mmCIF file of C-alpha atoms in Angstrom:
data_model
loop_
_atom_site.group_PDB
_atom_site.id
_atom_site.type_symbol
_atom_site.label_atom_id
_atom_site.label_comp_id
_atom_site.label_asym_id
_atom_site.label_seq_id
_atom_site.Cartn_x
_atom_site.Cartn_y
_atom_site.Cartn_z
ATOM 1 C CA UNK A 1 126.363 112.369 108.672
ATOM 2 C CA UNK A 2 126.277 112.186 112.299
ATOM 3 C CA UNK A 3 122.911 112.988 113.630
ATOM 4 C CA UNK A 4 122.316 115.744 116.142
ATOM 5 C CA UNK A 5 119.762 115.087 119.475
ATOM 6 C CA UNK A 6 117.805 117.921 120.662
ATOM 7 C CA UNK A 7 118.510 117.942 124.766
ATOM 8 C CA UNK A 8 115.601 117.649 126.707
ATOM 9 C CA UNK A 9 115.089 119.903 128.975
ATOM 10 C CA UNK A 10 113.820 118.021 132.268
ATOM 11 C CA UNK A 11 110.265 118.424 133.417
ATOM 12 C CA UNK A 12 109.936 121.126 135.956
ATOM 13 C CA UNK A 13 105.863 120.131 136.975
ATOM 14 C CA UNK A 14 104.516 117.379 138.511
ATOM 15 C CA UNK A 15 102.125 115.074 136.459
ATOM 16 C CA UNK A 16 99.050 115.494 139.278
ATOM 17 C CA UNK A 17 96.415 113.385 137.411
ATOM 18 C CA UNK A 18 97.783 109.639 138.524
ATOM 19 C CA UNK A 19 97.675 111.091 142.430
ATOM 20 C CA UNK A 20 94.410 112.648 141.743
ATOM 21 C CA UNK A 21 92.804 109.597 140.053
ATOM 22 C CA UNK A 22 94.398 107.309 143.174
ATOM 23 C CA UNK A 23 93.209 109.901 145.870
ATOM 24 C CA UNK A 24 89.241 109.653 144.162
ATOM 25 C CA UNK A 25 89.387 105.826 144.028
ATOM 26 C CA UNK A 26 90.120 105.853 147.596
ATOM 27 C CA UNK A 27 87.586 107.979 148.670
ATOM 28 C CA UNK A 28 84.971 106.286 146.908
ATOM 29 C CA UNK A 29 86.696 102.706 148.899
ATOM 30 C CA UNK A 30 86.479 104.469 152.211
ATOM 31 C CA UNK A 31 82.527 106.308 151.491
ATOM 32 C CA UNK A 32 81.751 102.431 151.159
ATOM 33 C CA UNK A 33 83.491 100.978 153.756
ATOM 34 C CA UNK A 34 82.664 103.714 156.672
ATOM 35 C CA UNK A 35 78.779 102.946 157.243
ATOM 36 C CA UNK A 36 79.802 98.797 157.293
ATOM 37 C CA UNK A 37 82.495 100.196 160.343
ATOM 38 C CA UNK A 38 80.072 100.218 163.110
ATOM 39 C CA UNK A 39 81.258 97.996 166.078
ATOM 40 C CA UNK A 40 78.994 96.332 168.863
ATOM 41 C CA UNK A 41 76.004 93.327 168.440
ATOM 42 C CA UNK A 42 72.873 93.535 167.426
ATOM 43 C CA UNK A 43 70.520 93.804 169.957
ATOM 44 C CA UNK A 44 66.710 94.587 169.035
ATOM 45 C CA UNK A 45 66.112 97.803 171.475
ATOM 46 C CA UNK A 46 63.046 98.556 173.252
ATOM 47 C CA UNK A 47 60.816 101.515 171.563
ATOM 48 C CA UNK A 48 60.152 104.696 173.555
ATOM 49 C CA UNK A 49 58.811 108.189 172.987
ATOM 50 C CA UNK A 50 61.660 109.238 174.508
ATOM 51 C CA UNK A 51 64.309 112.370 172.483
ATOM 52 C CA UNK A 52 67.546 111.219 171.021
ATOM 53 C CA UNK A 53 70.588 112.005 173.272
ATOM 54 C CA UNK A 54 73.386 114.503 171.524
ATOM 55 C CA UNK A 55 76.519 113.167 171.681
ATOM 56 C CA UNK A 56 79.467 115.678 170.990
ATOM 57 C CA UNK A 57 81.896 114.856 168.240
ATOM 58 C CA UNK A 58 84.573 113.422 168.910
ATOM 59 C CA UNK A 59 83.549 111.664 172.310
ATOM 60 C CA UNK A 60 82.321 107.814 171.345
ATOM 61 C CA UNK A 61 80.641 106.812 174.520
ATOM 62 C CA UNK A 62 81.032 103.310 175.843
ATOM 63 C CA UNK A 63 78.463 101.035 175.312
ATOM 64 C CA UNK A 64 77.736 97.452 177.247
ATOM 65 C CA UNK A 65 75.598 95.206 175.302
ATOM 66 C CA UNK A 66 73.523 92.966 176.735
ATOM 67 C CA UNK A 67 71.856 90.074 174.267
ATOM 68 C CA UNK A 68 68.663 87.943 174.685
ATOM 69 C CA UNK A 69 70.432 85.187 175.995
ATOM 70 C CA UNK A 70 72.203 87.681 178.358
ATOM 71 C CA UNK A 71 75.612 87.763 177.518
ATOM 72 C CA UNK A 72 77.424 90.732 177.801
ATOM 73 C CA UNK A 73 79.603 92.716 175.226
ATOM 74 C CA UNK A 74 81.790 95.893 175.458
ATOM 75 C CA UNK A 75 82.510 98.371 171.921
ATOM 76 C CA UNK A 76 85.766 98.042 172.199
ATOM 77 C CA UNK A 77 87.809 97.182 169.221
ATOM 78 C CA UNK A 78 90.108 94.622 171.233
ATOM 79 C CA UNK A 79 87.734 93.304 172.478
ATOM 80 C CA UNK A 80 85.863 91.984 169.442
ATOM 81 C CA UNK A 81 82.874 90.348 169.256
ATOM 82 C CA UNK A 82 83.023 87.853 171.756
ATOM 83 C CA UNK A 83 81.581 87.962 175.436
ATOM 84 C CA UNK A 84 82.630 89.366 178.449
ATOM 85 C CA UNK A 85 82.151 88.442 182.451
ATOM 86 C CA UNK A 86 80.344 91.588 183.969
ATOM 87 C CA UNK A 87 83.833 91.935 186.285
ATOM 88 C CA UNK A 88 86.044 91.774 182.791
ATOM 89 C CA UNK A 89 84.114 94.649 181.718
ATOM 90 C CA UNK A 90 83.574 96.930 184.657
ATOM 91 C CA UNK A 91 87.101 96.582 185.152
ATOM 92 C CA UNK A 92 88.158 97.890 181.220
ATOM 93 C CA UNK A 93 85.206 100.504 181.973
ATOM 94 C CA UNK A 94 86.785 101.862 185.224
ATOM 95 C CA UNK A 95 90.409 102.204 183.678
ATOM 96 C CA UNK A 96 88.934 104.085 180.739
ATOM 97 C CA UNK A 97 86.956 106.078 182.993
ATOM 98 C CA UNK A 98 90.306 106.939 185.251
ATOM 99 C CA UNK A 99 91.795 108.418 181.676
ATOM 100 C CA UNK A 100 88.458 110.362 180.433
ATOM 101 C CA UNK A 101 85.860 110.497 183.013
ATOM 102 C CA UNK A 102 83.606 112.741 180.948
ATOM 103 C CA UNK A 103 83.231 109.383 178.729
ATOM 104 C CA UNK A 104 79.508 108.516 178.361
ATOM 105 C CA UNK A 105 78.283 104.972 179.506
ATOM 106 C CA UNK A 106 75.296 103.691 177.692
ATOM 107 C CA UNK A 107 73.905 100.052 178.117
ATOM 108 C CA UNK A 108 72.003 98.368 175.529
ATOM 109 C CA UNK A 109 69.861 95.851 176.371
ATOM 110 C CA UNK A 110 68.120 93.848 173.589
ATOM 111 C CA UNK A 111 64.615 94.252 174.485
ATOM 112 C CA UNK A 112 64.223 90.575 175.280
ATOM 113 C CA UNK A 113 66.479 90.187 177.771
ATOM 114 C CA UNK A 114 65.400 89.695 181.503
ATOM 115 C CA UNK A 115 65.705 92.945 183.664
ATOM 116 C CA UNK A 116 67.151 91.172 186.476
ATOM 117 C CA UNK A 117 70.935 91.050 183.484
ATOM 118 C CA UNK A 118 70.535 94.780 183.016
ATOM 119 C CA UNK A 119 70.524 95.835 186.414
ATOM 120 C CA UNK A 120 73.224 93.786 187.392
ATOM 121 C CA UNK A 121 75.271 95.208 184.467
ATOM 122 C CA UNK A 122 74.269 98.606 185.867
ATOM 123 C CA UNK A 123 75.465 97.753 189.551
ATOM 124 C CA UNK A 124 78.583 95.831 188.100
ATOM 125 C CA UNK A 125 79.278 99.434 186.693
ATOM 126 C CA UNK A 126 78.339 101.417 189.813
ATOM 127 C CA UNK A 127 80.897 99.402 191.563
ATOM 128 C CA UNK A 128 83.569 100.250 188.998
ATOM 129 C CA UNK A 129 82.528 104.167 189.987
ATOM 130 C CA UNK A 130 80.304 105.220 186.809
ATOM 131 C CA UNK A 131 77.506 107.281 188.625
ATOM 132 C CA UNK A 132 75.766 107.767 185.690
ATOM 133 C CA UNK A 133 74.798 105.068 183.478
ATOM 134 C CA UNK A 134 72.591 105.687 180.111
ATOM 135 C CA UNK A 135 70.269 103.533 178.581
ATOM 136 C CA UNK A 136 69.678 102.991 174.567
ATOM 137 C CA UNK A 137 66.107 102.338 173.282
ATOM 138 C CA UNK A 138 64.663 102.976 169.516
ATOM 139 C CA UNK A 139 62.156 105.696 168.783
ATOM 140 C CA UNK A 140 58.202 104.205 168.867
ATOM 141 C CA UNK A 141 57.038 104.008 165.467
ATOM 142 C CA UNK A 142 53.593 105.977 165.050
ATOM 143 C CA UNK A 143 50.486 104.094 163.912
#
């Protein structure tokens, strides 16, 4: 006796659980990665009483860094980690500047560092044409 085979009739859904269960595990990968994404070098700021500067979305302002043993450092991703000359970076600054000139130029300047290599960053920048140069500090803690 010959055996008969029920057709199967093809599926007309799709199976959502596998995409669901990839899309959550990448979420959680990207919750944990996001907070170890921030670029520049740690500097130690100086503390002020001064109140925090709103930034609007979607408009990362440029920052120069400026370590205690004053070299300099643009937040650039191709630029990296490594230092700049003051000319290397108020050249990239100007170009950018040409493209967006509502971009917002902040210098931070670890809170060690001599004044004479922030104000030269600050006239290196005022050369390139940025008229209006920012500077980062850390709230004062209270006693």
């Amino acid at each position: 006796m010959m055996r008969v085979r029920a057709r199967r009739k093809p599926m007309s859904e799709i199976n959502m659980v596998p995409f669901i269960d990839i899309m959550m595990v990448m979420l959680v990968a990207f919750m944990v990665a996001a907070p170890m994404m921030s670029q520049g070098i740690k500097v130690q700021l100086p503390k002020t009483d001064s109140a925090p500067m709103e930034v609007p979305k979607g408009k990362e302002p440029l920052i120069v860094s400026v370590k205690a043993d004053g070299s300099y450092y643009l937040n650039l991703e191709s630029t990296g980690k490594k230092a700049l000359s003051l000319k290397v970076i108020s050249e990239r600054v100007a170009k950018i500047k040409r493209a967006r000139p509502d971009t917002l130029v902040l210098i931070e300047g670890d809170e060690r560092v001599s004044y004479g290599k922030v104000v030269a960053a600050m006239a290196s920048l005022q050369d390139a044409g940025v008229s209006d140069v920012g500077l980062m500090t850390d709230p004062r803690e209270l006693n």
